[in-house]
CSV table of C-alpha atoms in Angstrom, one decimal:
chain,number,residue,atom,x,y,z
A,1,MET,CA,0.0,0.0,0.0
A,2,HIS,CA,1.3,3.4,-0.9
A,3,GLN,CA,1.9,5.9,1.8
A,4,TYR,CA,0.4,8.9,0.0
A,5,LYS,CA,-3.1,9.1,-1.3
A,6,LEU,CA,-3.0,12.5,-2.9
A,7,VAL,CA,-0.4,14.5,-4.8
A,8,MET,CA,-0.8,18.3,-5.1
A,9,SER,CA,1.5,19.9,-7.6
A,10,ASP,CA,2.2,23.5,-8.7
A,11,LEU,CA,2.3,24.0,-12.4
A,12,ASP,CA,4.6,26.8,-13.6
A,13,ASP,CA,8.3,25.9,-13.1
A,14,THR,CA,7.3,22.7,-11.4
A,15,LEU,CA,5.2,20.4,-13.5
A,16,LEU,CA,5.6,22.6,-16.6
A,17,SER,CA,8.8,23.1,-18.5
A,18,SER,CA,10.2,26.5,-19.5
A,19,THR,CA,8.2,26.1,-22.7
A,20,LYS,CA,5.0,25.8,-20.6
A,21,THR,CA,4.4,22.3,-21.7
A,22,ILE,CA,4.2,18.9,-19.8
A,23,SER,CA,7.1,16.6,-20.7
A,24,LYS,CA,6.5,13.0,-21.7
A,25,GLY,CA,8.2,11.9,-18.4
A,26,ASN,CA,5.9,14.1,-16.3
A,27,LYS,CA,2.8,12.9,-18.2
A,28,GLN,CA,3.9,9.3,-17.5
A,29,ALA,CA,4.3,10.2,-13.8
A,30,ILE,CA,0.8,11.5,-13.6
A,31,ASP,CA,-0.5,8.4,-15.3
A,32,ASN,CA,1.5,6.3,-12.9
A,33,LEU,CA,-0.1,8.0,-9.9
A,34,VAL,CA,-3.6,7.4,-11.0
A,35,LYS,CA,-2.8,3.9,-12.0
A,36,HIS,CA,-1.8,3.3,-8.4
A,37,GLY,CA,-5.0,4.9,-7.1
A,38,ILE,CA,-3.3,8.1,-6.0
A,39,GLN,CA,-5.2,11.3,-6.8
A,40,PHE,CA,-3.4,14.1,-8.7
A,41,ILE,CA,-4.6,17.7,-8.2
A,42,PRO,CA,-3.0,20.6,-10.1
A,43,THR,CA,-2.6,23.5,-7.7
A,44,THR,CA,-1.7,26.8,-9.3
A,45,GLY,CA,-1.8,30.5,-9.1
A,46,ARG,CA,-3.3,30.5,-12.6
A,47,PHE,CA,-7.0,31.1,-13.1
A,48,LEU,CA,-9.0,27.9,-13.8
A,49,LYS,CA,-9.2,28.3,-17.5
A,50,GLY,CA,-5.5,29.1,-17.7
A,51,ILE,CA,-4.6,25.5,-16.7
A,52,PRO,CA,-3.4,23.4,-19.7
A,53,ASP,CA,-6.2,21.7,-21.6
A,54,GLU,CA,-4.5,18.3,-21.4
A,55,LEU,CA,-5.0,18.3,-17.6
A,56,PHE,CA,-8.7,19.1,-18.1
A,57,GLU,CA,-8.9,16.2,-20.6
A,58,HIS,CA,-7.2,13.7,-18.3
A,59,PRO,CA,-9.9,11.1,-17.4
A,60,GLU,CA,-8.7,10.7,-13.8
A,61,ILE,CA,-8.1,14.3,-12.8
A,62,GLU,CA,-11.2,15.4,-10.8
A,63,TYR,CA,-10.3,18.5,-8.8
A,64,MET,CA,-8.2,21.6,-9.6
A,65,VAL,CA,-7.0,24.3,-7.2
A,66,SER,CA,-6.7,27.7,-8.9
A,67,SER,CA,-5.9,31.3,-8.1
A,68,ASN,CA,-3.5,30.4,-5.3
A,69,GLY,CA,-6.2,28.4,-3.4
A,70,SER,CA,-9.0,30.9,-3.9
A,71,GLN,CA,-11.0,28.3,-5.7
A,72,ILE,CA,-11.3,24.5,-5.8
A,73,THR,CA,-13.4,23.1,-8.7
A,74,ASN,CA,-14.7,19.6,-9.4
A,75,ILE,CA,-14.0,19.7,-13.1
A,76,LYS,CA,-16.1,16.7,-13.8
A,77,THR,CA,-19.3,18.2,-12.4
A,78,HIS,CA,-18.2,21.9,-12.8
A,79,GLU,CA,-19.0,22.5,-9.2
A,80,ILE,CA,-17.0,25.1,-7.2
A,81,ILE,CA,-16.6,23.3,-3.9
A,82,TYR,CA,-14.5,26.0,-2.2
A,83,GLN,CA,-13.9,29.7,-2.8
A,84,GLN,CA,-12.7,32.8,-1.0
A,85,LEU,CA,-13.3,36.4,-2.2
A,86,ILE,CA,-11.4,39.6,-1.5
A,87,ASP,CA,-13.3,42.4,0.3
A,88,PHE,CA,-14.1,45.0,-2.3
A,89,ASP,CA,-12.9,47.9,-0.3
A,90,LEU,CA,-9.5,46.2,-0.2
A,91,VAL,CA,-9.6,45.6,-4.0
A,92,LEU,CA,-10.1,49.3,-4.6
A,93,ASN,CA,-7.4,50.3,-2.2
A,94,ILE,CA,-4.9,47.9,-3.8
A,95,ILE,CA,-5.7,49.0,-7.3
A,96,GLU,CA,-5.3,52.7,-6.3
A,97,LEU,CA,-1.9,52.0,-4.6
A,98,ALA,CA,-0.6,50.2,-7.7
A,99,ILE,CA,-2.2,51.8,-10.7
A,100,ASN,CA,0.4,54.5,-11.4
A,101,LYS,CA,3.3,52.0,-11.4
A,102,ALA,CA,1.9,48.7,-12.4
A,103,VAL,CA,2.5,47.6,-16.0
A,104,ASN,CA,-0.3,45.1,-15.6
A,105,ILE,CA,-3.3,44.6,-13.3
A,106,ILE,CA,-5.3,41.4,-13.6
A,107,LEU,CA,-8.5,40.7,-11.7
A,108,VAL,CA,-9.7,37.1,-11.4
A,109,CYS,CA,-13.5,36.7,-10.9
A,110,ASP,CA,-15.7,33.6,-11.0
A,111,ASP,CA,-15.4,32.7,-14.6
A,112,LYS,CA,-14.0,35.9,-16.1
A,113,ILE,CA,-10.6,37.6,-16.2
A,114,ILE,CA,-10.3,41.4,-16.4
A,115,ILE,CA,-7.0,42.9,-17.5
A,116,ASP,CA,-6.0,46.6,-17.5
A,117,GLU,CA,-5.6,47.3,-21.2
A,118,ARG,CA,-2.4,49.2,-20.5
A,119,ILE,CA,-0.7,45.8,-20.4
A,120,PHE,CA,-0.5,46.0,-24.2
A,121,GLU,CA,1.8,49.1,-24.0
A,122,HIS,CA,4.6,47.1,-22.4
A,123,ARG,CA,7.0,44.8,-24.2
A,124,ASP,CA,5.6,42.0,-26.4
A,125,GLN,CA,3.0,40.8,-23.9
A,126,GLU,CA,0.1,41.1,-26.3
A,127,SER,CA,1.4,38.2,-28.3
A,128,SER,CA,2.0,35.9,-25.4
A,129,SER,CA,-0.1,32.7,-25.3
A,130,PHE,CA,-1.1,33.4,-21.7
A,131,LEU,CA,-2.6,36.8,-22.5
A,132,LYS,CA,-4.4,35.3,-25.5
A,133,ARG,CA,-5.8,32.7,-23.2
A,134,ILE,CA,-6.9,35.3,-20.7
A,135,LEU,CA,-8.8,37.2,-23.5
A,136,GLU,CA,-10.6,34.0,-24.4
A,137,TYR,CA,-12.2,34.1,-21.0
A,138,GLY,CA,-12.3,37.8,-20.2
A,139,TYR,CA,-11.6,41.2,-21.6
A,140,ALA,CA,-9.3,44.2,-21.5
A,141,ALA,CA,-10.7,47.2,-19.6
A,142,SER,CA,-9.9,50.8,-20.4
A,143,ASP,CA,-10.8,51.7,-16.8
A,144,ILE,CA,-9.8,48.9,-14.4
A,145,ILE,CA,-11.5,50.6,-11.4
A,146,GLU,CA,-14.9,50.8,-13.1
A,147,ALA,CA,-14.5,47.2,-14.3
A,148,ALA,CA,-13.7,46.1,-10.7
A,149,LYS,CA,-16.9,47.8,-9.5
A,150,GLU,CA,-18.9,45.8,-12.0
A,151,HIS,CA,-17.6,42.6,-10.5
A,152,LYS,CA,-17.3,43.8,-6.9
A,153,HIS,CA,-18.9,40.7,-5.4
A,154,ASN,CA,-16.7,38.0,-7.0
A,155,ILE,CA,-13.1,39.1,-7.2
A,156,LYS,CA,-10.9,36.2,-6.0
A,157,LYS,CA,-7.4,37.3,-6.9
A,158,ILE,CA,-5.4,40.3,-8.0
A,159,ASP,CA,-2.2,40.0,-10.0
A,160,LEU,CA,0.1,43.0,-10.3
A,161,GLY,CA,3.1,43.2,-12.5
A,162,PHE,CA,5.9,45.8,-12.3
A,163,GLU,CA,9.0,47.0,-14.2
A,164,ASP,CA,10.0,49.3,-11.3
A,165,LEU,CA,11.2,46.6,-8.9
A,166,ASP,CA,12.0,49.0,-6.1
A,167,PHE,CA,8.4,50.1,-6.1
A,168,ARG,CA,7.2,46.5,-6.4
A,169,ASN,CA,9.3,45.5,-3.3
A,170,GLU,CA,8.1,48.4,-1.3
A,171,LEU,CA,4.4,47.7,-2.2
A,172,TYR,CA,4.9,44.0,-1.5
A,173,GLU,CA,6.1,44.7,2.1
A,174,ARG,CA,3.3,47.3,2.6
A,175,LEU,CA,0.6,44.9,1.5
A,176,LYS,CA,2.1,42.0,3.6
A,177,ALA,CA,1.1,44.1,6.7
A,178,TYR,CA,-2.6,44.0,5.7
A,179,ALA,CA,-4.6,41.7,8.0
A,180,ASN,CA,-7.3,40.6,5.5
A,181,ILE,CA,-5.3,39.6,2.5
A,182,ASN,CA,-2.7,36.9,1.6
A,183,VAL,CA,0.2,38.3,-0.4
A,184,VAL,CA,2.6,36.1,-2.3
A,185,SER,CA,4.7,36.1,-5.5
A,186,SER,CA,5.4,33.6,-8.2
A,187,HIS,CA,7.9,35.9,-10.0
A,188,PHE,CA,10.3,38.5,-8.8
A,189,SER,CA,8.3,41.2,-10.7
A,190,ASN,CA,4.8,40.3,-9.6
A,191,ILE,CA,2.5,40.4,-6.6
A,192,GLU,CA,-0.4,38.1,-6.1
A,193,ILE,CA,-3.2,39.0,-3.7
A,194,THR,CA,-6.0,36.8,-2.4
A,195,SER,CA,-8.3,36.7,0.6
A,196,ALA,CA,-6.4,36.1,3.9
A,197,HIS,CA,-8.3,32.8,4.0
A,198,ALA,CA,-7.0,31.7,0.5
A,199,SER,CA,-3.7,29.9,0.1
A,200,LYS,CA,-2.5,26.7,-1.4
A,201,GLY,CA,-2.0,25.4,2.2
A,202,ASN,CA,-5.6,26.2,3.2
A,203,ALA,CA,-6.8,24.5,0.0
A,204,LEU,CA,-4.8,21.4,1.0
A,205,ASN,CA,-6.4,21.4,4.5
A,206,PHE,CA,-9.9,21.8,2.9
A,207,LEU,CA,-9.3,18.9,0.5
A,208,ALA,CA,-8.0,16.7,3.3
A,209,ASN,CA,-11.2,17.2,5.2
A,210,TYR,CA,-13.4,17.0,2.0
A,211,LEU,CA,-11.8,13.8,0.8
A,212,ASN,CA,-11.5,12.4,4.4
A,213,LEU,CA,-7.7,12.1,4.3
A,214,ASP,CA,-5.1,12.8,6.9
A,215,THR,CA,-2.7,15.5,5.8
A,216,ASP,CA,0.2,13.1,6.3
A,217,LYS,CA,-1.2,11.2,3.3
A,218,ILE,CA,-0.8,14.2,1.1
A,219,PHE,CA,2.4,14.9,-1.0
A,220,ALA,CA,3.1,18.4,-2.3
A,221,ILE,CA,5.6,19.7,-4.8
A,222,GLY,CA,6.4,23.3,-5.8
A,223,ASP,CA,9.0,26.0,-6.5
A,224,ASN,CA,7.9,29.4,-5.4
A,225,ASP,CA,6.7,31.5,-2.5
A,226,ASN,CA,3.1,30.9,-3.2
A,227,ASP,CA,3.7,27.2,-2.7
A,228,ILE,CA,5.2,27.5,0.8
A,229,SER,CA,2.0,27.1,2.8
A,230,MET,CA,1.2,23.9,0.8
A,231,LEU,CA,4.7,22.5,1.3
A,232,GLN,CA,4.4,23.2,5.0
A,233,ASN,CA,1.0,21.6,5.4
A,234,ALA,CA,1.7,18.4,3.4
A,235,GLY,CA,2.8,15.1,5.0
A,236,PHE,CA,5.8,15.3,2.7
A,237,SER,CA,7.0,18.1,0.5
A,238,VAL,CA,9.5,18.5,-2.3
A,239,ALA,CA,10.9,21.7,-3.8
A,240,MET,CA,12.3,22.0,-7.3
A,241,ASP,CA,16.0,22.5,-7.8
A,242,ASN,CA,15.1,25.8,-9.5
A,243,ALA,CA,13.3,27.0,-6.3
A,244,SER,CA,14.8,29.6,-4.1
A,245,GLU,CA,16.7,28.6,-1.0
A,246,HIS,CA,13.9,30.1,1.0
A,247,VAL,CA,11.4,27.7,-0.6
A,248,LYS,CA,13.7,24.8,-0.2
A,249,SER,CA,14.0,25.5,3.5
A,250,HIS,CA,10.3,24.8,3.8
A,251,SER,CA,10.4,21.4,2.1
A,252,ASN,CA,11.5,17.9,3.1
A,253,ALA,CA,13.5,17.3,0.0
A,254,VAL,CA,14.7,18.8,-3.3
A,255,THR,CA,14.3,17.2,-6.7
A,256,ASP,CA,15.8,18.1,-10.1
A,257,HIS,CA,15.1,21.2,-12.2
A,258,HIS,CA,11.7,21.6,-13.8
A,259,ASP,CA,13.3,21.3,-17.3
A,260,MET,CA,14.9,18.0,-16.2
A,261,ASP,CA,11.7,16.1,-15.3
A,262,GLY,CA,12.2,17.0,-11.6
A,263,PHE,CA,8.5,16.3,-11.0
A,264,ALA,CA,8.6,12.8,-12.4
A,265,LYS,CA,11.8,12.0,-10.5
A,266,ALA,CA,10.2,13.1,-7.2
A,267,ILE,CA,7.1,11.0,-7.9
A,268,ASP,CA,9.3,7.9,-8.7
A,269,LYS,CA,11.5,8.4,-5.6
A,270,TYR,CA,9.0,9.4,-2.9
A,271,VAL,CA,5.5,8.4,-4.0
A,272,ILE,CA,5.6,5.3,-6.3
A,273,VAL,CA,7.8,3.2,-4.0
């Protein structure tokens, strides 16, 4: 009998390679998990529809954690089984603090993504596959504050991107002091904000209760600051070789780089044994 009953994995820079694809080895590792009766749950900062189609199409993947734990969805029944929203007064406050310096502002709602249209003024972001995917399920707003007001009762996550890293770092520390939000980062130039009750770690705890599992039966793997709560709450956790030393310090072990099938190697070494 296998020690772990559930594997929760981050996507970007963990399961996915630098080309944002799932390698053959990692696909085989997922198939191996479900073959042995171990659930696999993608756990990401991405919005739900930003998760790769091949994971939606996998016949044995039932649940997905999106927006840094703000939402858990049963993708077979399309039921949202867990969600946490950001208080709207805080949403406005955060946008107002960031709007003059942020090169992008993204609001994640129930089934819609709203982006500040100024994002298209910076670099080649308009041509990125990620932004194209966002625009499939949302729209670019000329006035992000007015757009936020139209969706005031269902904003789950705010993504902020900056070129001015000094300002980004100052704002990050300022927001960390707020009591009612959770502030993390998945890239040195961004800030990701959710409700204080939303985190990958809280999603893990909810799923343990929902699926009637002890947390020591849950294996977690990730690479960035937004994964730390999940790594801490799991029965056993692994950080990627490409993770920061800070993230590695919160995990039980370290696997290979995400471009070297580190996910698959961790599954083979620690889960399928």
